[in-house]
Tab-separated table of N, CA and C in Angstrom:
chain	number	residue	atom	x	y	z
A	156	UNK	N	0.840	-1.173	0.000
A	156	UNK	CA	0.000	0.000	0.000
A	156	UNK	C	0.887	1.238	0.000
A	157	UNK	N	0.550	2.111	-0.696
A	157	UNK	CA	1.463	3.333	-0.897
A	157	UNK	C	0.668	4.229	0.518
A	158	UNK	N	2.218	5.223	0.940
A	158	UNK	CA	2.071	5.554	2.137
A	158	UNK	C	0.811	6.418	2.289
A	159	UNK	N	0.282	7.088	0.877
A	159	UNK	CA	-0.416	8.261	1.104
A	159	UNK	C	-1.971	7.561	1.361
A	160	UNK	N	-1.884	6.512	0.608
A	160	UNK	CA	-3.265	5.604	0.495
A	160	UNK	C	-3.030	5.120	2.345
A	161	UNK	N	-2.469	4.555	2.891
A	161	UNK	CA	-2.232	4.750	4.424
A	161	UNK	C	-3.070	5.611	4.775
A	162	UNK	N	-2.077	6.359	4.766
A	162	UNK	CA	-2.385	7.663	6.059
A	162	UNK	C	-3.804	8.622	5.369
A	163	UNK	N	-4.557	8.465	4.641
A	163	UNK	CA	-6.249	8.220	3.998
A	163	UNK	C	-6.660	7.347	4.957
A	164	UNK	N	-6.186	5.841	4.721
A	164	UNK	CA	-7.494	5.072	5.533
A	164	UNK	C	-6.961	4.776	6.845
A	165	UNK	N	-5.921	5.354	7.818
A	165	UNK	CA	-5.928	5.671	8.921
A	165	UNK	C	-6.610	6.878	9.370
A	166	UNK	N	-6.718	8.097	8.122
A	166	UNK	CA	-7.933	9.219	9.043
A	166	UNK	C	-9.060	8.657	8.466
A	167	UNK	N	-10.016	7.995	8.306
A	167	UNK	CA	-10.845	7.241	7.720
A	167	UNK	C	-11.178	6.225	8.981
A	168	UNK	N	-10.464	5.520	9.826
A	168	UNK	CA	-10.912	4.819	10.552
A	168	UNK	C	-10.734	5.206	11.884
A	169	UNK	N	-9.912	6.780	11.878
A	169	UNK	CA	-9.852	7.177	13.221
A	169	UNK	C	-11.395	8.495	13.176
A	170	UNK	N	-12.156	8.901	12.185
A	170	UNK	CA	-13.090	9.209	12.330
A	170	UNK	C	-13.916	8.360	12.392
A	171	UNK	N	-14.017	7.297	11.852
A	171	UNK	CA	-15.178	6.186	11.982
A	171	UNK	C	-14.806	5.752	13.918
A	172	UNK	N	-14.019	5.746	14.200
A	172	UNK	CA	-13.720	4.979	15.614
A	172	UNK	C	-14.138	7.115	16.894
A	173	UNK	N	-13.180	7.779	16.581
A	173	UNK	CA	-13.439	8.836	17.430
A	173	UNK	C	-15.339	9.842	17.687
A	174	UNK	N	-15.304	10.583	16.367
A	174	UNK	CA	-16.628	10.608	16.437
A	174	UNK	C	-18.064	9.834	17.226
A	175	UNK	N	-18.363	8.606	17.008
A	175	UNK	CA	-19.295	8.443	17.575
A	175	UNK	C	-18.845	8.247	19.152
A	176	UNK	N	-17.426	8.396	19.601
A	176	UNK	CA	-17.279	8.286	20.926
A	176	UNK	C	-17.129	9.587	21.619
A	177	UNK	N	-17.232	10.852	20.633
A	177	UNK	CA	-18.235	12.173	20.924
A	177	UNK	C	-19.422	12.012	21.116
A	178	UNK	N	-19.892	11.626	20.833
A	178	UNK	CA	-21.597	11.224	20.745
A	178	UNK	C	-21.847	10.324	22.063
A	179	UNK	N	-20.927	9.400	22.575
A	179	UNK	CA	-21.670	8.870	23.079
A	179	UNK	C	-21.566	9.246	25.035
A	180	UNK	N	-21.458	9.317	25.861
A	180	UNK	CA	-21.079	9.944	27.073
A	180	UNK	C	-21.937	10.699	27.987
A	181	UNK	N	-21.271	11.630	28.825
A	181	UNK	CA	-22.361	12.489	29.423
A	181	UNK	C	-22.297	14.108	28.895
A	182	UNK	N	-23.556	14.451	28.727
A	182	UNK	CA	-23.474	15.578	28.313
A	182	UNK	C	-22.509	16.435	28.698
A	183	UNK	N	-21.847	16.543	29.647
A	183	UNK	CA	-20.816	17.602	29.848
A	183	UNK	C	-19.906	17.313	28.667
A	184	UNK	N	-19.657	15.967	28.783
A	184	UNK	CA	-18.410	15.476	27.887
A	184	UNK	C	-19.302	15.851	26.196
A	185	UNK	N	-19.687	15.903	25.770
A	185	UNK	CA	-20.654	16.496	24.938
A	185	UNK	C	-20.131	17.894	24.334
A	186	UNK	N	-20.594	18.319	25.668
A	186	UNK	CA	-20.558	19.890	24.831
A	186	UNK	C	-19.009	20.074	25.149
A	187	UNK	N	-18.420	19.749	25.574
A	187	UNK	CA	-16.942	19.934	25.729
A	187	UNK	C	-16.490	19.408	24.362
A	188	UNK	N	-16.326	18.761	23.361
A	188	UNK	CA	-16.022	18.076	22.643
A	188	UNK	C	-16.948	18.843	21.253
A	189	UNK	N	-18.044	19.513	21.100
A	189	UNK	CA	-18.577	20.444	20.399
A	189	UNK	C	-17.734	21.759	20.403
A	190	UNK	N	-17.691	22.063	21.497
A	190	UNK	CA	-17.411	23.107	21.835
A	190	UNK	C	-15.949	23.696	21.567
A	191	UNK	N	-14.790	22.440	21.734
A	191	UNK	CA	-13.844	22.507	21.245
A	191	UNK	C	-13.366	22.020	19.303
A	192	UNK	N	-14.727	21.552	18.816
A	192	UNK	CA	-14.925	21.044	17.494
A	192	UNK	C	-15.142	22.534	17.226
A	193	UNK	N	-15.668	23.710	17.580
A	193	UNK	CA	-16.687	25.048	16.994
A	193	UNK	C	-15.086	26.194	17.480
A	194	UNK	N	-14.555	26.050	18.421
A	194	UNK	CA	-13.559	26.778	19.030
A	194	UNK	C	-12.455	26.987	18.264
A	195	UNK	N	-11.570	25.456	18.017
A	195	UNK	CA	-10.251	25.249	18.008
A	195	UNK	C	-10.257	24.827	16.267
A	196	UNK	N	-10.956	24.843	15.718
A	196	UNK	CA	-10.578	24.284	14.023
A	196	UNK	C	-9.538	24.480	13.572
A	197	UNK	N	-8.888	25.121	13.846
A	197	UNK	CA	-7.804	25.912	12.941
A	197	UNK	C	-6.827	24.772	13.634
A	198	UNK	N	-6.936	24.646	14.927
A	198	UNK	CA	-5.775	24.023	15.886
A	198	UNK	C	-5.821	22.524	15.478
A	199	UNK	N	-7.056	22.321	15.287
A	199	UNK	CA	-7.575	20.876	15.470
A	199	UNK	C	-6.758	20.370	13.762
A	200	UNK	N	-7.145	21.414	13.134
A	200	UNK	CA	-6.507	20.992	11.665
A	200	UNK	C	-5.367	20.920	11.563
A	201	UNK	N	-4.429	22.023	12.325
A	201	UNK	CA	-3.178	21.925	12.162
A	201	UNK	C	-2.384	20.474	12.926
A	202	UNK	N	-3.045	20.135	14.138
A	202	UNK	CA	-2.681	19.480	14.562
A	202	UNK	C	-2.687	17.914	13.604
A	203	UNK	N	-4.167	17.490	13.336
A	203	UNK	CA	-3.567	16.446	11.883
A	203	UNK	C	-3.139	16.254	10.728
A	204	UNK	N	-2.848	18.100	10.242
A	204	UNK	CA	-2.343	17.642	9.460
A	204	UNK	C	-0.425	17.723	9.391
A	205	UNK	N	-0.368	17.809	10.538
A	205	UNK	CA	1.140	17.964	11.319
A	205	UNK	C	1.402	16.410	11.421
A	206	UNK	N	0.327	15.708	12.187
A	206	UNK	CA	0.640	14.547	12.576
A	206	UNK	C	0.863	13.467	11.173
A	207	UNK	N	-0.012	14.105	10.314
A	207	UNK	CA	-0.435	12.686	8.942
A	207	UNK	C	1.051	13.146	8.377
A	208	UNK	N	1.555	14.481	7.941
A	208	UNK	CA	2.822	15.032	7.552
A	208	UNK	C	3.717	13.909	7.958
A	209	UNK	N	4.222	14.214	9.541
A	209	UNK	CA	5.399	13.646	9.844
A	209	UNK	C	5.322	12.544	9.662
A	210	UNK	N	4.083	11.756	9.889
A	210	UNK	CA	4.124	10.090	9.417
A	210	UNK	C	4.339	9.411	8.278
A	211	UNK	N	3.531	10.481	7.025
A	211	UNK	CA	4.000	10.515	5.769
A	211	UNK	C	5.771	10.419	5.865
A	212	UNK	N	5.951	11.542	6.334
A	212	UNK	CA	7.785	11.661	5.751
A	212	UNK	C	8.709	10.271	6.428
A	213	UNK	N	8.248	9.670	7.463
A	213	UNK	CA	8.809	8.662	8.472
A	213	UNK	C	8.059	7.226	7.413
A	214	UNK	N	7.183	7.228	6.843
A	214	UNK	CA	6.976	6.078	6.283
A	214	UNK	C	8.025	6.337	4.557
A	215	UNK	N	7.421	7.160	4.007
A	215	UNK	CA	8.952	7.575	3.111
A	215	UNK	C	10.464	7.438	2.806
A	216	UNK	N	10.940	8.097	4.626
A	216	UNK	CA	11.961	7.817	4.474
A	216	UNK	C	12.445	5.712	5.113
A	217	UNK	N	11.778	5.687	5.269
A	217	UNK	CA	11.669	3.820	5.412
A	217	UNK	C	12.080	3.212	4.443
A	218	UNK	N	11.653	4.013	3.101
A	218	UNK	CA	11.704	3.423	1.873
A	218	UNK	C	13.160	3.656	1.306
A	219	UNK	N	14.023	4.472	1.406
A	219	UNK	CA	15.294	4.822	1.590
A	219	UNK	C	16.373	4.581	2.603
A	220	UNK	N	16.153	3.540	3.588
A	220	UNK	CA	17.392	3.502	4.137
A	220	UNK	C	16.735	2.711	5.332
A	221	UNK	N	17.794	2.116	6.252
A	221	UNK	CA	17.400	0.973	6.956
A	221	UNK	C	16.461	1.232	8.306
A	222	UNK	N	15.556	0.676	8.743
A	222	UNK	CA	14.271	0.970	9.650
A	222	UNK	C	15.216	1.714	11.104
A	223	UNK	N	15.897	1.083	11.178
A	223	UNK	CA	16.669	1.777	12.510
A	223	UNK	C	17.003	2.881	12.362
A	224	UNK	N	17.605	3.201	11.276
A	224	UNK	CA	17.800	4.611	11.366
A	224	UNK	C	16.989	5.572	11.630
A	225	UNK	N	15.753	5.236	10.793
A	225	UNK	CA	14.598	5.930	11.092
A	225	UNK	C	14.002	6.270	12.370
A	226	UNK	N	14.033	4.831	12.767
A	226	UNK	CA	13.287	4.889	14.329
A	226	UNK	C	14.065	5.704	15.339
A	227	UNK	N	15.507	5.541	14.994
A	227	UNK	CA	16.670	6.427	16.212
A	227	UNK	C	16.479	8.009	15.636
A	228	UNK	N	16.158	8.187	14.382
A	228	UNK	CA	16.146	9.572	13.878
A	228	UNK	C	15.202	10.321	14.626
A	229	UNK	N	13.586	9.262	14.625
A	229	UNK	CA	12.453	10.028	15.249
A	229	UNK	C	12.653	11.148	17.096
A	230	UNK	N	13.339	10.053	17.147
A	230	UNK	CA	13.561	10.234	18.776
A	230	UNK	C	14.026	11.627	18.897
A	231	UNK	N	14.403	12.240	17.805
A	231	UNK	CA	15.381	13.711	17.848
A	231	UNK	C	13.721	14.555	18.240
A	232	UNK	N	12.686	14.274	18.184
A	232	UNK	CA	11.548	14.700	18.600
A	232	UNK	C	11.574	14.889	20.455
A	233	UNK	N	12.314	13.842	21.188
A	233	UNK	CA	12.626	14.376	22.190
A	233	UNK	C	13.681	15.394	22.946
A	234	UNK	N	14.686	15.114	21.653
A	234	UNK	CA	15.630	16.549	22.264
A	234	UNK	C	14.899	17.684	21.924
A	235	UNK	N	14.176	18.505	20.557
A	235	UNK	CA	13.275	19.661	20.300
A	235	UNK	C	12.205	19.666	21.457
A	236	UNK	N	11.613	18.515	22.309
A	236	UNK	CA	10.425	18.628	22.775
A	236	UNK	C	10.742	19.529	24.196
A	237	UNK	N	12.285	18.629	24.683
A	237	UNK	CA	13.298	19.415	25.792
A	237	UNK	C	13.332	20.836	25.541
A	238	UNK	N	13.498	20.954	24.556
A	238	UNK	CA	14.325	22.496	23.977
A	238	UNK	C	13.295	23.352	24.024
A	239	UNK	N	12.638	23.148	23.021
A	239	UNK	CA	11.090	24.017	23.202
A	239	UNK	C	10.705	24.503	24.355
A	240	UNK	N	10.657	22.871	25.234
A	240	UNK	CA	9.836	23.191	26.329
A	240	UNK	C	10.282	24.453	27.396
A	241	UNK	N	11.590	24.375	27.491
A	241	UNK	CA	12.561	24.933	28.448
A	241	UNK	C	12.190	26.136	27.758
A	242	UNK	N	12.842	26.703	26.638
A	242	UNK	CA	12.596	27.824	25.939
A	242	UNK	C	11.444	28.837	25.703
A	243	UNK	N	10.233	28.098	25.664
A	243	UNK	CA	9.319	28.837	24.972
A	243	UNK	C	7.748	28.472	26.039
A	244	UNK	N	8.305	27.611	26.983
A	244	UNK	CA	6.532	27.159	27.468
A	244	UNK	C	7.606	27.088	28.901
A	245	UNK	N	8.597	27.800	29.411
A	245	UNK	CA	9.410	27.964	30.422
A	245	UNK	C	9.110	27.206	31.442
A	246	UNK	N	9.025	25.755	30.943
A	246	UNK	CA	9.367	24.550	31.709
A	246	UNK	C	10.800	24.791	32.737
A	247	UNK	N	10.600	24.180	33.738
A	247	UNK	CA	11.804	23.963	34.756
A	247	UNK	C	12.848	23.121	33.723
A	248	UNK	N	14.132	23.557	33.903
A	248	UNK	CA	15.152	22.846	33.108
A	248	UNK	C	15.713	21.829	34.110
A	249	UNK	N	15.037	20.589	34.442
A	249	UNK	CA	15.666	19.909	35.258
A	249	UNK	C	16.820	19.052	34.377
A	250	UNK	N	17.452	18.433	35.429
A	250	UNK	CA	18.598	17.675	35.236
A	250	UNK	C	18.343	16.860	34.616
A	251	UNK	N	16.920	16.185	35.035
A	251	UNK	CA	16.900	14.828	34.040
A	251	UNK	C	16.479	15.068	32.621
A	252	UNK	N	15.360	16.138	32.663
A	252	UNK	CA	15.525	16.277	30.929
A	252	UNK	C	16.772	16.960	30.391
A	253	UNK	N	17.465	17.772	30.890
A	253	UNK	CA	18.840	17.991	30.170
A	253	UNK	C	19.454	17.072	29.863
A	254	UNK	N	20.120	15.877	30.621
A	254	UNK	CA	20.831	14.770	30.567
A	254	UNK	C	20.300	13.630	29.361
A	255	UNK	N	18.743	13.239	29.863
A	255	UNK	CA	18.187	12.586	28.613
A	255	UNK	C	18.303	13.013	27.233
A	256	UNK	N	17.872	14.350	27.271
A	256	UNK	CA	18.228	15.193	25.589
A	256	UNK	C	19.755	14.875	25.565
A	257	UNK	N	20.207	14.840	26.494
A	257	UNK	CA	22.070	15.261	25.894
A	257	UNK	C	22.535	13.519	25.023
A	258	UNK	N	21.589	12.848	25.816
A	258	UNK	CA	21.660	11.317	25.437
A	258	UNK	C	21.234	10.853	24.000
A	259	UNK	N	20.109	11.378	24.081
A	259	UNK	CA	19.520	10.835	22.713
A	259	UNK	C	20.404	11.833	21.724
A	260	UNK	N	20.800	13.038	21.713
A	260	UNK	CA	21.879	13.344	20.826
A	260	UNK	C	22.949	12.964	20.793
A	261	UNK	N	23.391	12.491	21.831
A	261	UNK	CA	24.653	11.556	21.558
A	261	UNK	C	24.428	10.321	20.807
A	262	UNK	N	23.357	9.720	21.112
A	262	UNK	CA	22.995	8.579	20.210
A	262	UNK	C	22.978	8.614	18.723
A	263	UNK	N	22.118	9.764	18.477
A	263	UNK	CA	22.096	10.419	17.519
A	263	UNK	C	23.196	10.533	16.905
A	264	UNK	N	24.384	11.208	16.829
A	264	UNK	CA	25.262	11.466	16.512
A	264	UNK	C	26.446	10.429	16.385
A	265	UNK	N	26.217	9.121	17.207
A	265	UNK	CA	26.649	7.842	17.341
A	265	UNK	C	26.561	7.041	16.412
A	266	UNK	N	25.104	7.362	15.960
A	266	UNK	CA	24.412	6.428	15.229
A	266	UNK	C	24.996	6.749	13.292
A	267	UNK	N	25.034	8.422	13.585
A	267	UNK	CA	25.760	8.873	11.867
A	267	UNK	C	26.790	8.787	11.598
A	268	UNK	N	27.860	8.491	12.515
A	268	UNK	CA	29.307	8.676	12.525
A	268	UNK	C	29.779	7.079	12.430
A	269	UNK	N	29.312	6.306	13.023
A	269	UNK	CA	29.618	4.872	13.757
A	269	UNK	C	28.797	3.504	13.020
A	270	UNK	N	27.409	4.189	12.492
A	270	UNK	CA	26.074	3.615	11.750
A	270	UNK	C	25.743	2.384	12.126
């Protein structure tokens, strides 16, 4: 199956599966879930089509070069998530996420030099 035909009938079965579990609940949960459907569109869109993107490019690059690489590449999502966080949403810079980020870039960098 080509990746794009994928990531179609994965949003295809995550509306067939999410939706009616809007529907079904207690009304609070209801209008919370309307309410953020009528609110946030713009967010709500960006957010899948951010997510179908990166999965697209991660099933892609699969097709070019060996699965590990890929999978150790993704992880660079946790050193930016560190970075960001500290930076811009002025998360506490603890030790352990410094150290972990410093890790997975070392890996990272392990992994291109050493392969």
């Amino acid at each position: 199956m080509h990746p794009t035909q994928y990531i179609l009938a994965m949003w295809i079965v995550m509306t067939v599966v999410y939706v009616p579990s809007m529907l079904v609940g207690s009304p609070l949960r209801q209008r919370a879930c309307w309410s953020a459907l009528r609110t946030k569109k713009k967010y709500i869109f960006m957010v899948g089509c951010g997510s179908a993107t990166s999965y697209l490019i991660v099933l892609y690059a699969l097709s070019f070069t060996k699965a590990s690489y890929v999978v150790a590449l993704r992880e660079v999502s946790i050193v930016f998530g560190t970075i960001f966080g500290i930076l811009f949403l002025k998360e506490p810079a603890q030790a352990t996420k410094i150290v972990g980020g410093l890790l997975v870039a070392a890996g990272l960098i392990t992994i291109k030099f050493l392969g």
